[in-house]
Amino acid sequence: MKRRVILLGPPGSGKGTIAARLQADFGWKHISSGYHLRREAEAKTAVGERVKVFLENGELVPDELVLELMEGRLLPELDSQGFILDGFPRTRYQAEALDQWLNRLGKPLDAVLFINCPESVLLDRITGRRVCANCGTVYHMRSNPPSVSGRCDVCGGELTQREDDTEIVLRKRLDVYARETEPLVAYYRAQGKLVVVNTASDPEIVYRAAVKALNE
Ligand code: ADP
């Protein structure tokens, strides 16, 4: 099975959900750049103070900052069972830097899983999204609500809405995605690493298709 994997797809395509399940089922390390950046911002670290404004506005954090953060998160995982990168790389510059790190260490990517999702679906998904402030489990107000309103089923933590999950900021994130990140589909296709999974309303179907694609 492929086990050094990138998940690529627009905001709201379900990358985080798939990555969390791959981690649970196969013991791979789920590494989400957005999660780590938000944590830095919440903890008000030096990096956090610099990235906060980009996060709030739905703009990309400058490449150098992201690369420094992600290098520290990724390199210790290279000898583990496997990893799934979620939200990184997001620009051509980041993708080339990542290829360089991995190729130098003789551990190139096995696959890039592209979650293909029409824009009409994304808006509903993101604006209905709620995240546990404690453990990060993701819910949706309509399609995947918690059993007790406002509380996480896993740990009882409080469910919150991400600051950038409002419609205005989301539109910006979708524009940024189209301009900066979507071109990576062609970049990885040219490397012969791209596998495509189409999204569906049932997350289980998408997950099974993803596992099948990674097994081929
Ligand atoms: P989504 O995929 O739903 O937009 P993420 O959690 O992946 O959410 O990212 C949230 C925000 O974090 C982005 O809008 C951006 O500001 C920042 N970010 C995350 N990953 C990167 C990255 N690789 N490069 C630049 N900025 C990033």
Short mmCIF file of C-alpha atoms and ligand atoms in Angstrom, two decimals:
data_model
loop_
_atom_site.label_atom_id
_atom_site.label_comp_id
_atom_site.label_asym_id
_atom_site.label_seq_id
_atom_site.Cartn_x
_atom_site.Cartn_y
_atom_site.Cartn_z
CA MET A 1 0.00 0.00 0.00
CA LYS A 2 1.14 3.53 -0.71
CA ARG A 3 2.07 5.18 2.58
CA ARG A 4 3.83 8.44 1.91
CA VAL A 5 0.86 10.38 0.72
CA ILE A 6 -0.35 13.92 0.09
CA LEU A 7 -4.03 14.78 0.15
CA LEU A 8 -4.85 17.51 -2.31
CA GLY A 9 -8.22 19.21 -2.72
CA PRO A 10 -10.13 22.43 -2.16
CA PRO A 11 -11.17 23.61 1.31
CA GLY A 12 -14.17 21.53 2.33
CA SER A 13 -13.35 18.56 0.09
CA GLY A 14 -12.98 16.33 3.16
CA LYS A 15 -9.20 16.01 3.33
CA GLY A 16 -9.08 16.21 7.11
CA THR A 17 -11.77 13.57 7.57
CA ILE A 18 -10.06 11.11 5.25
CA ALA A 19 -6.65 11.76 6.79
CA ALA A 20 -7.95 11.18 10.33
CA ARG A 21 -9.41 7.82 9.30
CA LEU A 22 -6.26 6.74 7.50
CA GLN A 23 -4.37 7.55 10.68
CA ALA A 24 -6.80 5.55 12.82
CA ASP A 25 -6.96 2.54 10.48
CA PHE A 26 -3.35 2.28 9.30
CA GLY A 27 -1.31 4.05 11.97
CA TRP A 28 -0.03 6.66 9.56
CA LYS A 29 0.76 10.09 10.92
CA HIS A 30 -1.75 12.75 9.90
CA ILE A 31 0.09 16.04 9.49
CA SER A 32 -2.18 19.03 8.86
CA SER A 33 -0.48 22.35 8.16
CA GLY A 34 -3.67 24.29 8.96
CA TYR A 35 -3.99 22.58 12.34
CA HIS A 36 -0.40 23.34 13.30
CA LEU A 37 -0.65 26.94 12.09
CA ARG A 38 -3.85 27.52 14.07
CA ARG A 39 -2.24 26.03 17.17
CA GLU A 40 0.73 28.36 16.85
CA ALA A 41 -1.66 31.30 16.50
CA GLU A 42 -3.73 30.25 19.52
CA ALA A 43 -0.63 29.74 21.64
CA LYS A 44 0.60 33.21 20.56
CA THR A 45 4.08 31.94 19.74
CA ALA A 46 6.41 34.12 17.65
CA VAL A 47 5.43 32.18 14.53
CA GLY A 48 1.79 32.31 15.63
CA GLU A 49 1.80 36.09 15.84
CA ARG A 50 3.16 36.31 12.31
CA VAL A 51 0.69 33.91 10.74
CA LYS A 52 -2.51 34.99 12.49
CA VAL A 53 -3.52 37.69 10.04
CA PHE A 54 -3.13 35.36 7.04
CA LEU A 55 -5.28 32.69 8.68
CA GLU A 56 -8.03 35.12 9.57
CA ASN A 57 -8.16 36.51 6.04
CA GLY A 58 -8.04 33.18 4.24
CA GLU A 59 -4.72 34.05 2.62
CA LEU A 60 -1.73 31.79 2.29
CA VAL A 61 0.91 32.01 4.98
CA PRO A 62 4.26 32.91 3.32
CA ASP A 63 6.13 29.87 1.99
CA GLU A 64 9.22 30.28 4.17
CA LEU A 65 7.21 30.20 7.40
CA VAL A 66 5.20 27.19 6.33
CA LEU A 67 8.28 25.31 5.17
CA GLU A 68 10.06 25.84 8.46
CA LEU A 69 7.06 24.65 10.44
CA MET A 70 6.40 21.64 8.23
CA GLU A 71 9.99 20.51 8.04
CA GLY A 72 9.97 20.22 11.82
CA ARG A 73 6.74 18.22 11.77
CA LEU A 74 7.48 15.97 8.84
CA LEU A 75 11.10 14.90 9.07
CA PRO A 76 10.68 13.07 12.43
CA GLU A 77 7.89 11.01 10.84
CA LEU A 78 9.82 9.75 7.85
CA ASP A 79 10.72 6.46 9.46
CA SER A 80 7.25 5.86 10.87
CA GLN A 81 4.60 3.61 9.30
CA GLY A 82 3.63 6.33 6.88
CA PHE A 83 2.33 9.88 6.72
CA ILE A 84 -0.51 11.80 5.17
CA LEU A 85 0.08 15.45 4.47
CA ASP A 86 -3.12 17.49 4.61
CA GLY A 87 -3.03 21.12 3.45
CA PHE A 88 0.63 21.02 2.49
CA PRO A 89 2.06 21.66 -0.05
CA ARG A 90 -0.19 24.44 -1.32
CA THR A 91 2.07 26.25 -3.78
CA ARG A 92 4.47 25.17 -6.50
CA TYR A 93 7.35 26.49 -4.38
CA GLN A 94 6.31 24.34 -1.39
CA ALA A 95 5.86 21.29 -3.63
CA GLU A 96 9.35 21.63 -5.04
CA ALA A 97 10.85 22.10 -1.58
CA LEU A 98 9.06 19.00 -0.33
CA ASP A 99 10.28 16.93 -3.28
CA GLN A 100 13.80 18.05 -2.51
CA TRP A 101 13.62 17.05 1.17
CA LEU A 102 12.15 13.66 0.42
CA ASN A 103 14.34 12.83 -2.55
CA ARG A 104 17.48 13.79 -0.65
CA LEU A 105 16.48 11.34 2.09
CA GLY A 106 15.59 8.64 -0.43
CA LYS A 107 11.95 8.60 0.70
CA PRO A 108 9.97 10.07 -2.19
CA LEU A 109 6.20 10.45 -2.16
CA ASP A 110 4.24 7.35 -3.10
CA ALA A 111 1.04 9.07 -4.16
CA VAL A 112 -0.94 12.28 -4.27
CA LEU A 113 -4.62 11.71 -3.64
CA PHE A 114 -6.69 14.42 -5.27
CA ILE A 115 -10.20 14.80 -3.88
CA ASN A 116 -12.26 16.17 -6.72
CA CYS A 117 -15.19 18.20 -5.42
CA PRO A 118 -17.45 20.69 -7.23
CA GLU A 119 -17.47 24.21 -5.81
CA SER A 120 -21.23 24.16 -5.17
CA VAL A 121 -20.76 21.44 -2.53
CA LEU A 122 -17.94 23.19 -0.72
CA LEU A 123 -19.84 26.22 0.49
CA ASP A 124 -22.50 24.20 2.31
CA ARG A 125 -19.95 21.90 3.83
CA ILE A 126 -17.71 24.58 5.20
CA THR A 127 -20.31 26.92 6.58
CA GLY A 128 -21.96 23.98 8.43
CA ARG A 129 -18.67 22.70 9.80
CA ARG A 130 -18.01 22.60 13.55
CA VAL A 131 -14.80 21.42 15.17
CA CYS A 132 -14.14 20.15 18.71
CA ALA A 133 -11.98 22.72 20.48
CA ASN A 134 -10.42 19.95 22.52
CA CYS A 135 -9.66 16.99 20.21
CA GLY A 136 -10.24 18.39 16.70
CA THR A 137 -13.01 15.97 15.66
CA VAL A 138 -15.03 17.50 12.82
CA TYR A 139 -18.85 17.59 12.62
CA HIS A 140 -21.41 19.05 10.25
CA MET A 141 -24.56 20.71 11.55
CA ARG A 142 -26.78 18.88 9.04
CA SER A 143 -25.00 15.85 7.63
CA ASN A 144 -23.01 14.72 10.68
CA PRO A 145 -24.31 16.38 13.84
CA PRO A 146 -23.09 15.36 17.32
CA SER A 147 -25.56 13.44 19.52
CA VAL A 148 -25.66 16.28 22.06
CA SER A 149 -25.86 19.73 20.48
CA GLY A 150 -22.61 21.69 20.77
CA ARG A 151 -20.67 18.83 22.43
CA CYS A 152 -18.11 16.43 20.99
CA ASP A 153 -19.16 12.75 20.94
CA VAL A 154 -15.57 11.63 21.40
CA CYS A 155 -14.41 13.73 24.34
CA GLY A 156 -17.31 15.98 25.41
CA GLY A 157 -15.37 19.10 24.36
CA GLU A 158 -17.05 22.25 23.09
CA LEU A 159 -17.79 22.50 19.37
CA THR A 160 -16.66 25.71 17.71
CA GLN A 161 -16.70 27.25 14.26
CA ARG A 162 -13.36 28.14 12.71
CA GLU A 163 -12.96 31.87 12.21
CA ASP A 164 -12.22 31.37 8.53
CA ASP A 165 -15.28 29.18 7.90
CA THR A 166 -17.56 32.12 7.11
CA GLU A 167 -18.85 32.65 3.58
CA ILE A 168 -16.76 35.73 2.81
CA VAL A 169 -13.47 34.23 3.94
CA LEU A 170 -14.32 30.94 2.27
CA ARG A 171 -14.75 32.66 -1.11
CA LYS A 172 -11.27 34.08 -0.70
CA ARG A 173 -9.87 30.65 0.23
CA LEU A 174 -11.48 29.14 -2.88
CA ASP A 175 -9.92 31.84 -5.09
CA VAL A 176 -6.53 31.28 -3.52
CA TYR A 177 -6.95 27.54 -3.98
CA ALA A 178 -7.77 27.92 -7.68
CA ARG A 179 -4.83 30.22 -8.30
CA GLU A 180 -2.07 28.69 -6.17
CA THR A 181 -2.91 25.11 -5.31
CA GLU A 182 -4.96 23.66 -8.16
CA PRO A 183 -1.95 23.83 -10.53
CA LEU A 184 -0.33 21.18 -8.31
CA VAL A 185 -2.73 18.64 -9.82
CA ALA A 186 -0.87 18.97 -13.13
CA TYR A 187 2.49 19.04 -11.35
CA TYR A 188 1.90 15.67 -9.68
CA ARG A 189 0.12 14.18 -12.70
CA ALA A 190 3.29 14.85 -14.68
CA GLN A 191 5.22 12.90 -12.02
CA GLY A 192 2.80 9.96 -12.46
CA LYS A 193 1.77 10.17 -8.80
CA LEU A 194 -1.73 11.54 -9.03
CA VAL A 195 -4.71 9.40 -8.02
CA VAL A 196 -8.17 10.94 -8.25
CA VAL A 197 -11.15 10.24 -6.03
CA ASN A 198 -14.49 11.91 -6.66
CA THR A 199 -16.32 13.20 -3.63
CA ALA A 200 -19.76 11.87 -2.71
CA SER A 201 -22.39 12.80 -0.14
CA ASP A 202 -21.55 9.76 1.99
CA PRO A 203 -18.07 10.14 3.55
CA GLU A 204 -17.82 6.34 3.87
CA ILE A 205 -17.96 5.93 0.09
CA VAL A 206 -15.22 8.51 -0.41
CA TYR A 207 -13.05 6.88 2.24
CA ARG A 208 -13.41 3.41 0.68
CA ALA A 209 -12.55 4.79 -2.75
CA ALA A 210 -9.49 6.50 -1.25
CA VAL A 211 -8.25 3.29 0.40
CA LYS A 212 -8.81 1.37 -2.84
CA ALA A 213 -6.90 3.97 -4.84
CA LEU A 214 -3.99 3.84 -2.39
CA ASN A 215 -3.90 0.06 -2.65
CA GLU A 216 -3.60 -0.01 -6.45
P1 ADP B 1 -8.73 24.36 4.34
O1 ADP B 1 -8.06 23.30 3.49
O2 ADP B 1 -10.09 23.95 4.77
O3 ADP B 1 -8.68 25.73 3.74
P2 ADP B 1 -6.53 24.36 6.31
O4 ADP B 1 -6.75 24.04 7.73
O5 ADP B 1 -5.73 23.41 5.48
O6 ADP B 1 -7.98 24.55 5.72
O7 ADP B 1 -5.85 25.81 6.17
C1 ADP B 1 -6.34 26.94 6.84
C2 ADP B 1 -5.48 28.16 6.56
O8 ADP B 1 -4.14 27.92 7.01
C3 ADP B 1 -5.32 28.54 5.10
O9 ADP B 1 -6.37 29.37 4.66
C4 ADP B 1 -3.96 29.30 5.14
O10 ADP B 1 -4.12 30.60 5.66
C5 ADP B 1 -3.17 28.51 6.15
N1 ADP B 1 -2.37 27.40 5.54
C6 ADP B 1 -2.51 26.07 5.79
N2 ADP B 1 -1.62 25.35 5.11
C7 ADP B 1 -0.87 26.23 4.39
C8 ADP B 1 0.19 26.10 3.47
N3 ADP B 1 0.69 24.89 3.13
N4 ADP B 1 0.71 27.24 2.93
C9 ADP B 1 0.23 28.45 3.25
N5 ADP B 1 -0.78 28.64 4.11
C10 ADP B 1 -1.34 27.55 4.69
#
